Amino acid sequence: MPELPEVETVRRGLEKLILGKKIASLDIRYPKIIKTDLDQFQKELPGQVIVSMGRRGKYLLFYLTEKVLISHLRMEGKYFYYPGQVPERKHAHVFIHFEDGGTLVYEDVRKFGTMDLLAPELLEAYFLSKKLGPEPTEQDFDLEIFMSALKKSKKPIKSHLLDQTLVAGLGNIYVDEVLWRAKVHPSRTSNSLTAQETRKVHDQTIEVLGQAVEKGGSTIRTYTNAFGEDGTMQEFHQVYDKAGQACSRCGSIIEKIQLSGRGTHFCPKCQRRK
DNA sequence: GAGCGGCCCTGGGCGC
DNA sequence: TGCGCCCAGGGCCGCT
């Protein structure tokens, strides 16, 4: 399931494969993926060139000559590039054919992914309307603002970190890892965290996501990069998908609970409720 | 306004 | 073997 590191890995892969290519035509087999006007989407893309690839949080950005294509992979969205013949695949929903004969195919088993086409000047307003928080970097992710937002909220810290408003890019896997490293129980209310715990969650968010980008993301179940290769970050997971196993820090058994409808993994000794 | 839960969607795993 | 149920989860939406 792609979180920020996986999306960044896909972005880097596509950058090597499709920059400078001119779109010849589109084939959209599952129109519900397109969230902006479908006719407009189909009419406006042909003729445009892929100028650069970007990313904001978990959103993948295709900067075209005149527009920006915003793609969210949600659970299982993937891109594959074929220089020639395109194989028939069950879950291929959008085909972007280039003038040089290559094709970029969007596949998504669960059909959760979305695509929007916007004018570049509307991009900032688009993310503003989604209340998307800062990128998880030292420059953008301000500790004081983070601290002040947590103080005002009774939401469980895990749910709060997942809602993308405090910081962009965390998903269910990395949020469990961040909270384990920061020794904070996922059910704790945001406003119950001490200044020291808040700082740890902040620092570990930057650390974990940065490390995961370096490792090419995590391959859990089905994720692969644009070349169909696996990431290796899962080898460094300490709690996610490790229920019943010993905590590497204290030896207690990792537990799994449901929190806001999401599977949540934690060490009951290192991450006390208080 | 904040917080929560249902929904979308399909494949895999499991029990019967 | 085949069927039905449950689970996985990001983000949107509606309800309290």
PDB file of C-alpha atoms (C1' of nucleotides) in Angstrom:
ATOM      1  CA  MET A   1       0.000   0.000   0.000  1.00  0.00           C
ATOM      2  CA  PRO A   2       1.754   3.126  -1.189  1.00  0.00           C
ATOM      3  CA  GLU A   3       2.629   5.745   1.418  1.00  0.00           C
ATOM      4  CA  LEU A   4       4.990   8.659   0.765  1.00  0.00           C
ATOM      5  CA  PRO A   5       8.174   6.579   0.295  1.00  0.00           C
ATOM      6  CA  GLU A   6       6.497   4.273  -2.205  1.00  0.00           C
ATOM      7  CA  VAL A   7       5.005   7.197  -4.153  1.00  0.00           C
ATOM      8  CA  GLU A   8       8.414   8.906  -4.203  1.00  0.00           C
ATOM      9  CA  THR A   9       9.986   5.700  -5.506  1.00  0.00           C
ATOM     10  CA  VAL A  10       7.362   5.494  -8.262  1.00  0.00           C
ATOM     11  CA  ARG A  11       8.003   9.171  -9.109  1.00  0.00           C
ATOM     12  CA  ARG A  12      11.743   8.567  -9.447  1.00  0.00           C
ATOM     13  CA  GLY A  13      11.125   5.526 -11.612  1.00  0.00           C
ATOM     14  CA  LEU A  14       8.729   7.313 -13.950  1.00  0.00           C
ATOM     15  CA  GLU A  15      11.134  10.236 -14.232  1.00  0.00           C
ATOM     16  CA  LYS A  16      13.598   7.889 -15.906  1.00  0.00           C
ATOM     17  CA  LEU A  17      10.977   6.369 -18.189  1.00  0.00           C
ATOM     18  CA  ILE A  18       8.546   8.949 -19.540  1.00  0.00           C
ATOM     19  CA  LEU A  19       9.994  12.485 -19.382  1.00  0.00           C
ATOM     20  CA  GLY A  20       9.755  14.335 -22.689  1.00  0.00           C
ATOM     21  CA  LYS A  21       7.207  11.937 -24.147  1.00  0.00           C
ATOM     22  CA  LYS A  22       4.213  13.341 -26.021  1.00  0.00           C
ATOM     23  CA  ILE A  23       0.778  11.882 -25.290  1.00  0.00           C
ATOM     24  CA  ALA A  24      -0.923  10.569 -28.437  1.00  0.00           C
ATOM     25  CA  SER A  25      -4.144   9.080 -27.050  1.00  0.00           C
ATOM     26  CA  LEU A  26      -5.896   7.700 -23.997  1.00  0.00           C
ATOM     27  CA  ASP A  27      -7.857   4.584 -23.258  1.00  0.00           C
ATOM     28  CA  ILE A  28      -9.861   4.763 -20.051  1.00  0.00           C
ATOM     29  CA  ARG A  29     -11.480   1.443 -19.148  1.00  0.00           C
ATOM     30  CA  TYR A  30     -12.695   2.393 -15.654  1.00  0.00           C
ATOM     31  CA  PRO A  31     -13.892   6.040 -15.820  1.00  0.00           C
ATOM     32  CA  LYS A  32     -14.660   6.321 -12.080  1.00  0.00           C
ATOM     33  CA  ILE A  33     -10.932   6.752 -11.444  1.00  0.00           C
ATOM     34  CA  ILE A  34     -11.107  10.159 -13.197  1.00  0.00           C
ATOM     35  CA  LYS A  35     -12.460  12.660 -10.681  1.00  0.00           C
ATOM     36  CA  THR A  36     -12.463  15.788 -12.853  1.00  0.00           C
ATOM     37  CA  ASP A  37     -14.607  16.094 -16.018  1.00  0.00           C
ATOM     38  CA  LEU A  38     -14.035  12.935 -18.079  1.00  0.00           C
ATOM     39  CA  ASP A  39     -14.599  14.521 -21.516  1.00  0.00           C
ATOM     40  CA  GLN A  40     -12.213  17.318 -20.685  1.00  0.00           C
ATOM     41  CA  PHE A  41      -9.648  14.805 -19.387  1.00  0.00           C
ATOM     42  CA  GLN A  42      -9.809  12.837 -22.624  1.00  0.00           C
ATOM     43  CA  LYS A  43      -9.726  15.921 -24.842  1.00  0.00           C
ATOM     44  CA  GLU A  44      -6.981  17.855 -23.079  1.00  0.00           C
ATOM     45  CA  LEU A  45      -4.311  15.214 -22.469  1.00  0.00           C
ATOM     46  CA  PRO A  46      -3.458  14.253 -26.069  1.00  0.00           C
ATOM     47  CA  GLY A  47      -0.789  16.535 -27.506  1.00  0.00           C
ATOM     48  CA  GLN A  48       0.739  17.395 -24.130  1.00  0.00           C
ATOM     49  CA  VAL A  49       4.310  16.483 -23.187  1.00  0.00           C
ATOM     50  CA  ILE A  50       5.413  15.099 -19.790  1.00  0.00           C
ATOM     51  CA  VAL A  51       7.680  17.939 -18.687  1.00  0.00           C
ATOM     52  CA  SER A  52       8.507  16.736 -15.178  1.00  0.00           C
ATOM     53  CA  MET A  53       7.361  14.447 -12.374  1.00  0.00           C
ATOM     54  CA  GLY A  54       6.524  15.724  -8.886  1.00  0.00           C
ATOM     55  CA  ARG A  55       5.047  14.572  -5.627  1.00  0.00           C
ATOM     56  CA  ARG A  56       3.134  16.197  -2.782  1.00  0.00           C
ATOM     57  CA  GLY A  57       2.479  13.909   0.196  1.00  0.00           C
ATOM     58  CA  LYS A  58       1.105  10.716  -1.336  1.00  0.00           C
ATOM     59  CA  TYR A  59      -0.014  12.481  -4.526  1.00  0.00           C
ATOM     60  CA  LEU A  60       1.971  11.821  -7.686  1.00  0.00           C
ATOM     61  CA  LEU A  61       2.158  14.834 -10.025  1.00  0.00           C
ATOM     62  CA  PHE A  62       2.658  14.682 -13.782  1.00  0.00           C
ATOM     63  CA  TYR A  63       3.608  18.200 -14.921  1.00  0.00           C
ATOM     64  CA  LEU A  64       2.456  18.473 -18.523  1.00  0.00           C
ATOM     65  CA  THR A  65       2.925  21.264 -21.052  1.00  0.00           C
ATOM     66  CA  GLU A  66      -0.257  23.032 -19.961  1.00  0.00           C
ATOM     67  CA  LYS A  67      -1.819  21.038 -17.120  1.00  0.00           C
ATOM     68  CA  VAL A  68      -0.961  18.939 -14.090  1.00  0.00           C
ATOM     69  CA  LEU A  69      -2.222  15.378 -13.772  1.00  0.00           C
ATOM     70  CA  ILE A  70      -2.649  14.487 -10.079  1.00  0.00           C
ATOM     71  CA  SER A  71      -2.655  10.778  -9.383  1.00  0.00           C
ATOM     72  CA  HIS A  72      -3.360   9.121  -6.020  1.00  0.00           C
ATOM     73  CA  LEU A  73      -2.507   5.418  -5.877  1.00  0.00           C
ATOM     74  CA  ARG A  74      -4.545   4.815  -2.695  1.00  0.00           C
ATOM     75  CA  MET A  75      -4.207   1.124  -1.770  1.00  0.00           C
ATOM     76  CA  GLU A  76      -2.861  -0.730  -4.750  1.00  0.00           C
ATOM     77  CA  GLY A  77      -2.442   1.656  -7.662  1.00  0.00           C
ATOM     78  CA  LYS A  78       0.623   1.006  -9.834  1.00  0.00           C
ATOM     79  CA  TYR A  79       2.170   2.338 -13.039  1.00  0.00           C
ATOM     80  CA  PHE A  80       3.848   0.174 -15.632  1.00  0.00           C
ATOM     81  CA  TYR A  81       5.599   1.430 -18.733  1.00  0.00           C
ATOM     82  CA  TYR A  82       5.706  -0.663 -21.885  1.00  0.00           C
ATOM     83  CA  PRO A  83       7.950   0.534 -24.760  1.00  0.00           C
ATOM     84  CA  GLY A  84       6.085  -1.645 -27.271  1.00  0.00           C
ATOM     85  CA  GLN A  85       3.368  -4.274 -27.071  1.00  0.00           C
ATOM     86  CA  VAL A  86       1.089  -3.896 -24.013  1.00  0.00           C
ATOM     87  CA  PRO A  87       0.038  -7.198 -22.411  1.00  0.00           C
ATOM     88  CA  GLU A  88      -3.653  -7.707 -21.591  1.00  0.00           C
ATOM     89  CA  ARG A  89      -4.000  -7.426 -17.805  1.00  0.00           C
ATOM     90  CA  LYS A  90      -7.156  -7.768 -15.758  1.00  0.00           C
ATOM     91  CA  HIS A  91      -6.687  -4.738 -13.531  1.00  0.00           C
ATOM     92  CA  ALA A  92      -5.336  -2.253 -16.099  1.00  0.00           C
ATOM     93  CA  HIS A  93      -7.717   0.731 -16.078  1.00  0.00           C
ATOM     94  CA  VAL A  94      -6.012   3.690 -17.781  1.00  0.00           C
ATOM     95  CA  PHE A  95      -3.691   3.533 -20.799  1.00  0.00           C
ATOM     96  CA  ILE A  96      -1.672   6.597 -21.811  1.00  0.00           C
ATOM     97  CA  HIS A  97      -0.277   6.014 -25.297  1.00  0.00           C
ATOM     98  CA  PHE A  98       2.719   8.090 -26.378  1.00  0.00           C
ATOM     99  CA  GLU A  99       3.624   9.217 -29.888  1.00  0.00           C
ATOM    100  CA  ASP A 100       6.828   7.131 -29.811  1.00  0.00           C
ATOM    101  CA  GLY A 101       4.800   3.903 -29.422  1.00  0.00           C
ATOM    102  CA  GLY A 102       5.290   3.501 -25.655  1.00  0.00           C
ATOM    103  CA  THR A 103       2.381   3.155 -23.211  1.00  0.00           C
ATOM    104  CA  LEU A 104       2.010   4.042 -19.549  1.00  0.00           C
ATOM    105  CA  VAL A 105      -0.568   1.784 -17.895  1.00  0.00           C
ATOM    106  CA  TYR A 106      -2.311   2.460 -14.586  1.00  0.00           C
ATOM    107  CA  GLU A 107      -3.291  -0.741 -12.781  1.00  0.00           C
ATOM    108  CA  ASP A 108      -5.335  -0.902  -9.600  1.00  0.00           C
ATOM    109  CA  VAL A 109      -6.803  -4.123  -8.204  1.00  0.00           C
ATOM    110  CA  ARG A 110      -9.182  -2.335  -5.837  1.00  0.00           C
ATOM    111  CA  LYS A 111     -10.027   0.591  -8.121  1.00  0.00           C
ATOM    112  CA  PHE A 112      -9.546   3.022  -5.230  1.00  0.00           C
ATOM    113  CA  GLY A 113      -7.035   5.255  -7.013  1.00  0.00           C
ATOM    114  CA  THR A 114      -7.961   8.691  -8.363  1.00  0.00           C
ATOM    115  CA  MET A 115      -6.818  11.060 -11.121  1.00  0.00           C
ATOM    116  CA  ASP A 116      -7.484  14.789 -11.475  1.00  0.00           C
ATOM    117  CA  LEU A 117      -6.449  17.169 -14.240  1.00  0.00           C
ATOM    118  CA  LEU A 118      -5.874  20.761 -13.192  1.00  0.00           C
ATOM    119  CA  ALA A 119      -4.375  24.009 -14.401  1.00  0.00           C
ATOM    120  CA  PRO A 120      -1.015  24.459 -12.602  1.00  0.00           C
ATOM    121  CA  GLU A 121      -2.169  27.684 -10.952  1.00  0.00           C
ATOM    122  CA  LEU A 122      -4.955  25.741  -9.184  1.00  0.00           C
ATOM    123  CA  LEU A 123      -2.589  23.196  -7.644  1.00  0.00           C
ATOM    124  CA  GLU A 124      -1.981  25.115  -4.433  1.00  0.00           C
ATOM    125  CA  ALA A 125      -5.727  25.649  -3.894  1.00  0.00           C
ATOM    126  CA  TYR A 126      -6.322  21.946  -4.592  1.00  0.00           C
ATOM    127  CA  PHE A 127      -4.046  20.844  -1.755  1.00  0.00           C
ATOM    128  CA  LEU A 128      -5.275  23.665   0.462  1.00  0.00           C
ATOM    129  CA  SER A 129      -8.859  22.429   0.038  1.00  0.00           C
ATOM    130  CA  LYS A 130      -7.688  18.990   1.172  1.00  0.00           C
ATOM    131  CA  LYS A 131      -5.977  20.574   4.209  1.00  0.00           C
ATOM    132  CA  LEU A 132      -2.801  18.706   3.276  1.00  0.00           C
ATOM    133  CA  GLY A 133      -0.080  19.256   5.881  1.00  0.00           C
ATOM    134  CA  PRO A 134       3.619  19.998   5.297  1.00  0.00           C
ATOM    135  CA  GLU A 135       6.129  17.597   3.759  1.00  0.00           C
ATOM    136  CA  PRO A 136       7.952  15.529   6.417  1.00  0.00           C
ATOM    137  CA  THR A 137      11.270  17.371   6.115  1.00  0.00           C
ATOM    138  CA  GLU A 138      13.260  19.529   8.568  1.00  0.00           C
ATOM    139  CA  GLN A 139      12.565  22.598   6.398  1.00  0.00           C
ATOM    140  CA  ASP A 140       8.792  22.186   6.076  1.00  0.00           C
ATOM    141  CA  PHE A 141       7.590  20.256   9.141  1.00  0.00           C
ATOM    142  CA  ASP A 142       7.592  22.877  11.904  1.00  0.00           C
ATOM    143  CA  LEU A 143       7.805  21.474  15.435  1.00  0.00           C
ATOM    144  CA  GLU A 144       6.089  24.444  17.108  1.00  0.00           C
ATOM    145  CA  ILE A 145       3.063  24.312  14.779  1.00  0.00           C
ATOM    146  CA  PHE A 146       2.872  20.513  15.223  1.00  0.00           C
ATOM    147  CA  MET A 147       3.004  20.868  18.997  1.00  0.00           C
ATOM    148  CA  SER A 148       0.328  23.534  19.059  1.00  0.00           C
ATOM    149  CA  ALA A 149      -2.028  21.454  16.840  1.00  0.00           C
ATOM    150  CA  LEU A 150      -1.643  18.393  19.082  1.00  0.00           C
ATOM    151  CA  LYS A 151      -2.388  20.431  22.206  1.00  0.00           C
ATOM    152  CA  LYS A 152      -5.791  21.409  20.784  1.00  0.00           C
ATOM    153  CA  SER A 153      -6.960  17.889  19.886  1.00  0.00           C
ATOM    154  CA  LYS A 154      -8.403  14.905  21.715  1.00  0.00           C
ATOM    155  CA  LYS A 155      -8.073  12.650  18.672  1.00  0.00           C
ATOM    156  CA  PRO A 156      -6.006   9.493  19.178  1.00  0.00           C
ATOM    157  CA  ILE A 157      -2.480  10.361  18.034  1.00  0.00           C
ATOM    158  CA  LYS A 158      -2.463   7.614  15.398  1.00  0.00           C
ATOM    159  CA  SER A 159      -5.723   8.766  13.762  1.00  0.00           C
ATOM    160  CA  HIS A 160      -4.450  12.332  13.876  1.00  0.00           C
ATOM    161  CA  LEU A 161      -1.163  11.474  12.148  1.00  0.00           C
ATOM    162  CA  LEU A 162      -3.069   9.520   9.501  1.00  0.00           C
ATOM    163  CA  ASP A 163      -5.406  12.357   8.536  1.00  0.00           C
ATOM    164  CA  GLN A 164      -2.609  14.180   6.607  1.00  0.00           C
ATOM    165  CA  THR A 165      -3.357  17.604   8.142  1.00  0.00           C
ATOM    166  CA  LEU A 166      -0.424  17.637  10.610  1.00  0.00           C
ATOM    167  CA  VAL A 167       2.095  16.188   8.184  1.00  0.00           C
ATOM    168  CA  ALA A 168       1.683  14.688   4.712  1.00  0.00           C
ATOM    169  CA  GLY A 169       2.711  11.180   3.762  1.00  0.00           C
ATOM    170  CA  LEU A 170       2.180   8.852   6.716  1.00  0.00           C
ATOM    171  CA  GLY A 171       0.009   5.793   6.150  1.00  0.00           C
ATOM    172  CA  ASN A 172      -0.930   2.859   8.326  1.00  0.00           C
ATOM    173  CA  ILE A 173       2.437   1.096   8.122  1.00  0.00           C
ATOM    174  CA  TYR A 174       4.823   3.960   8.829  1.00  0.00           C
ATOM    175  CA  VAL A 175       2.614   5.556  11.495  1.00  0.00           C
ATOM    176  CA  ASP A 176       2.882   2.359  13.574  1.00  0.00           C
ATOM    177  CA  GLU A 177       6.663   2.383  13.092  1.00  0.00           C
ATOM    178  CA  VAL A 178       6.972   6.080  14.032  1.00  0.00           C
ATOM    179  CA  LEU A 179       4.945   5.622  17.229  1.00  0.00           C
ATOM    180  CA  TRP A 180       6.956   2.534  18.215  1.00  0.00           C
ATOM    181  CA  ARG A 181      10.225   4.415  17.751  1.00  0.00           C
ATOM    182  CA  ALA A 182       8.848   7.396  19.716  1.00  0.00           C
ATOM    183  CA  LYS A 183       7.536   5.029  22.445  1.00  0.00           C
ATOM    184  CA  VAL A 184       4.026   6.497  22.227  1.00  0.00           C
ATOM    185  CA  HIS A 185       0.875   4.359  22.475  1.00  0.00           C
ATOM    186  CA  PRO A 186      -1.274   4.830  19.338  1.00  0.00           C
ATOM    187  CA  SER A 187      -4.479   5.340  21.381  1.00  0.00           C
ATOM    188  CA  ARG A 188      -3.105   8.249  23.411  1.00  0.00           C
ATOM    189  CA  THR A 189      -5.037  11.464  22.796  1.00  0.00           C
ATOM    190  CA  SER A 190      -3.009  14.045  20.869  1.00  0.00           C
ATOM    191  CA  ASN A 191      -3.178  16.544  23.746  1.00  0.00           C
ATOM    192  CA  SER A 192      -1.790  14.027  26.256  1.00  0.00           C
ATOM    193  CA  LEU A 193       1.657  13.908  24.643  1.00  0.00           C
ATOM    194  CA  THR A 194       4.457  15.639  26.525  1.00  0.00           C
ATOM    195  CA  ALA A 195       6.731  18.109  24.743  1.00  0.00           C
ATOM    196  CA  GLN A 196       9.446  15.470  24.660  1.00  0.00           C
ATOM    197  CA  GLU A 197       7.112  12.839  23.144  1.00  0.00           C
ATOM    198  CA  THR A 198       5.841  15.325  20.576  1.00  0.00           C
ATOM    199  CA  ARG A 199       9.411  16.097  19.556  1.00  0.00           C
ATOM    200  CA  LYS A 200      10.173  12.372  19.229  1.00  0.00           C
ATOM    201  CA  VAL A 201       7.093  11.746  17.051  1.00  0.00           C
ATOM    202  CA  HIS A 202       8.069  14.751  14.909  1.00  0.00           C
ATOM    203  CA  ASP A 203      11.710  13.661  14.544  1.00  0.00           C
ATOM    204  CA  GLN A 204      10.885  10.001  13.938  1.00  0.00           C
ATOM    205  CA  THR A 205       8.339  10.926  11.245  1.00  0.00           C
ATOM    206  CA  ILE A 206      11.114  12.669   9.317  1.00  0.00           C
ATOM    207  CA  GLU A 207      13.594   9.862  10.089  1.00  0.00           C
ATOM    208  CA  VAL A 208      11.347   6.891   9.220  1.00  0.00           C
ATOM    209  CA  LEU A 209       9.952   8.353   6.000  1.00  0.00           C
ATOM    210  CA  GLY A 210      13.442   9.500   4.945  1.00  0.00           C
ATOM    211  CA  GLN A 211      14.906   6.072   5.608  1.00  0.00           C
ATOM    212  CA  ALA A 212      12.036   4.403   3.744  1.00  0.00           C
ATOM    213  CA  VAL A 213      12.618   6.611   0.683  1.00  0.00           C
ATOM    214  CA  GLU A 214      16.286   5.523   0.731  1.00  0.00           C
ATOM    215  CA  LYS A 215      15.217   1.863   0.846  1.00  0.00           C
ATOM    216  CA  GLY A 216      12.837   2.258  -2.093  1.00  0.00           C
ATOM    217  CA  GLY A 217       9.725   1.880   0.086  1.00  0.00           C
ATOM    218  CA  SER A 218       8.246  -1.261   1.645  1.00  0.00           C
ATOM    219  CA  THR A 219       6.881  -4.219  -0.265  1.00  0.00           C
ATOM    220  CA  ILE A 220       3.873  -5.504   1.681  1.00  0.00           C
ATOM    221  CA  ARG A 221       1.619  -7.797  -0.329  1.00  0.00           C
ATOM    222  CA  THR A 222       1.642  -6.194  -3.779  1.00  0.00           C
ATOM    223  CA  TYR A 223       3.574  -2.916  -3.981  1.00  0.00           C
ATOM    224  CA  THR A 224       6.380  -2.635  -6.562  1.00  0.00           C
ATOM    225  CA  ASN A 225       8.071   0.380  -8.146  1.00  0.00           C
ATOM    226  CA  ALA A 226       7.690   1.533 -11.764  1.00  0.00           C
ATOM    227  CA  PHE A 227      10.130  -1.185 -12.857  1.00  0.00           C
ATOM    228  CA  GLY A 228       8.184  -3.920 -11.031  1.00  0.00           C
ATOM    229  CA  GLU A 229      10.911  -4.149  -8.371  1.00  0.00           C
ATOM    230  CA  ASP A 230      10.316  -4.627  -4.622  1.00  0.00           C
ATOM    231  CA  GLY A 231      11.341  -2.097  -1.942  1.00  0.00           C
ATOM    232  CA  THR A 232      13.355  -3.291   1.065  1.00  0.00           C
ATOM    233  CA  MET A 233      12.075  -1.116   3.920  1.00  0.00           C
ATOM    234  CA  GLN A 234       9.864  -3.949   5.226  1.00  0.00           C
ATOM    235  CA  GLU A 235      13.089  -5.609   6.463  1.00  0.00           C
ATOM    236  CA  PHE A 236      13.424  -2.705   8.916  1.00  0.00           C
ATOM    237  CA  HIS A 237       9.840  -2.767  10.250  1.00  0.00           C
ATOM    238  CA  GLN A 238       9.715  -3.278  14.003  1.00  0.00           C
ATOM    239  CA  VAL A 239       5.954  -3.591  14.669  1.00  0.00           C
ATOM    240  CA  TYR A 240       3.860  -3.528  11.480  1.00  0.00           C
ATOM    241  CA  ASP A 241       2.608  -7.049  10.689  1.00  0.00           C
ATOM    242  CA  LYS A 242       4.601  -8.415  13.668  1.00  0.00           C
ATOM    243  CA  ALA A 243       1.753  -9.215  16.086  1.00  0.00           C
ATOM    244  CA  GLY A 244       2.700 -12.171  18.285  1.00  0.00           C
ATOM    245  CA  GLN A 245       6.426 -11.619  17.757  1.00  0.00           C
ATOM    246  CA  ALA A 246       8.865 -10.275  20.358  1.00  0.00           C
ATOM    247  CA  CYS A 247       9.581  -6.547  20.475  1.00  0.00           C
ATOM    248  CA  SER A 248      13.196  -6.010  19.360  1.00  0.00           C
ATOM    249  CA  ARG A 249      13.666  -3.442  22.145  1.00  0.00           C
ATOM    250  CA  CYS A 250      12.200  -5.126  25.243  1.00  0.00           C
ATOM    251  CA  GLY A 251      11.137  -8.646  24.252  1.00  0.00           C
ATOM    252  CA  SER A 252       7.426  -8.147  25.032  1.00  0.00           C
ATOM    253  CA  ILE A 253       4.944  -9.562  22.552  1.00  0.00           C
ATOM    254  CA  ILE A 254       3.752  -7.112  19.898  1.00  0.00           C
ATOM    255  CA  GLU A 255      -0.018  -6.656  20.019  1.00  0.00           C
ATOM    256  CA  LYS A 256      -2.525  -5.796  17.328  1.00  0.00           C
ATOM    257  CA  ILE A 257      -5.719  -3.822  17.957  1.00  0.00           C
ATOM    258  CA  GLN A 258      -8.290  -1.989  15.815  1.00  0.00           C
ATOM    259  CA  LEU A 259      -8.062   1.798  16.097  1.00  0.00           C
ATOM    260  CA  SER A 260     -10.440   3.941  14.023  1.00  0.00           C
ATOM    261  CA  GLY A 261     -11.026   0.872  11.858  1.00  0.00           C
ATOM    262  CA  ARG A 262      -7.320   0.368  11.111  1.00  0.00           C
ATOM    263  CA  GLY A 263      -5.111  -2.535  12.147  1.00  0.00           C
ATOM    264  CA  THR A 264      -2.706  -1.094  14.725  1.00  0.00           C
ATOM    265  CA  HIS A 265       0.511  -2.735  15.939  1.00  0.00           C
ATOM    266  CA  PHE A 266       2.398  -1.721  19.078  1.00  0.00           C
ATOM    267  CA  CYS A 267       4.509  -2.948  21.988  1.00  0.00           C
ATOM    268  CA  PRO A 268       2.418  -2.885  25.191  1.00  0.00           C
ATOM    269  CA  LYS A 269       5.527  -2.345  27.347  1.00  0.00           C
ATOM    270  CA  CYS A 270       7.537   0.216  25.340  1.00  0.00           C
ATOM    271  CA  GLN A 271       4.388   2.122  24.327  1.00  0.00           C
ATOM    272  CA  ARG A 272       2.444   2.421  27.558  1.00  0.00           C
ATOM    273  CA  ARG A 273      -0.990   4.059  27.663  1.00  0.00           C
ATOM    274  CA  LYS A 274       0.041   5.953  30.861  1.00  0.00           C
TER     275      LYS A 274
ATOM    276  C1'  DG B   1     -16.136  22.229  14.734  1.00  0.00           C
ATOM    277  C1'  DA B   2     -14.445  17.819  16.268  1.00  0.00           C
ATOM    278  C1'  DG B   3     -14.542  13.044  16.190  1.00  0.00           C
ATOM    279  C1'  DC B   4     -16.165   8.794  14.525  1.00  0.00           C
ATOM    280  C1'  DG B   5     -17.806   5.219  11.524  1.00  0.00           C
ATOM    281  C1'  DG B   6     -19.487   3.685   6.988  1.00  0.00           C
ATOM    282  C1'  DC B   7     -18.401   3.289   2.351  1.00  0.00           C
ATOM    283  C1'  DC B   8     -15.902   2.339  -1.890  1.00  0.00           C
ATOM    284  C1'  DC B   9     -13.549  -2.109  -3.978  1.00  0.00           C
ATOM    285  C1'  DT B  10     -11.377  -6.871  -4.814  1.00  0.00           C
ATOM    286  C1'  DG B  11      -8.548 -10.821  -3.639  1.00  0.00           C
ATOM    287  C1'  DG B  12      -6.899 -13.835  -0.276  1.00  0.00           C
ATOM    288  C1'  DG B  13      -7.498 -16.479   3.818  1.00  0.00           C
ATOM    289  C1'  DC B  14     -10.254 -19.101   6.683  1.00  0.00           C
ATOM    290  C1'  DG B  15     -14.072 -21.899   8.537  1.00  0.00           C
ATOM    291  C1'  DC B  16     -17.732 -24.863   7.612  1.00  0.00           C
TER     292       DC B  16
ATOM    293  C1'  DT C   1     -14.627 -28.528  -3.596  1.00  0.00           C
ATOM    294  C1'  DG C   2     -17.408 -24.694  -3.013  1.00  0.00           C
ATOM    295  C1'  DC C   3     -19.544 -21.210  -0.586  1.00  0.00           C
ATOM    296  C1'  DG C   4     -19.832 -17.287   2.477  1.00  0.00           C
ATOM    297  C1'  DC C   5     -17.734 -14.261   5.574  1.00  0.00           C
ATOM    298  C1'  DC C   6     -14.067 -11.257   7.099  1.00  0.00           C
ATOM    299  C1'  DC C   7     -10.068  -8.448   6.542  1.00  0.00           C
ATOM    300  C1'  DA C   8      -6.822  -5.287   4.318  1.00  0.00           C
ATOM    301  C1'  DG C   9      -6.957   0.507   4.233  1.00  0.00           C
ATOM    302  C1'  DG C  10      -6.823   6.187   2.159  1.00  0.00           C
ATOM    303  C1'  DG C  11      -9.753   9.532   1.921  1.00  0.00           C
ATOM    304  C1'  DC C  12     -14.448  11.292   1.473  1.00  0.00           C
ATOM    305  C1'  DC C  13     -18.870  11.996   3.432  1.00  0.00           C
ATOM    306  C1'  DG C  14     -22.534  12.073   6.622  1.00  0.00           C
ATOM    307  C1'  DC C  15     -23.967  11.670  11.283  1.00  0.00           C
ATOM    308  C1'  DT C  16     -23.720  12.793  16.209  1.00  0.00           C
TER     309       DT C  16
END
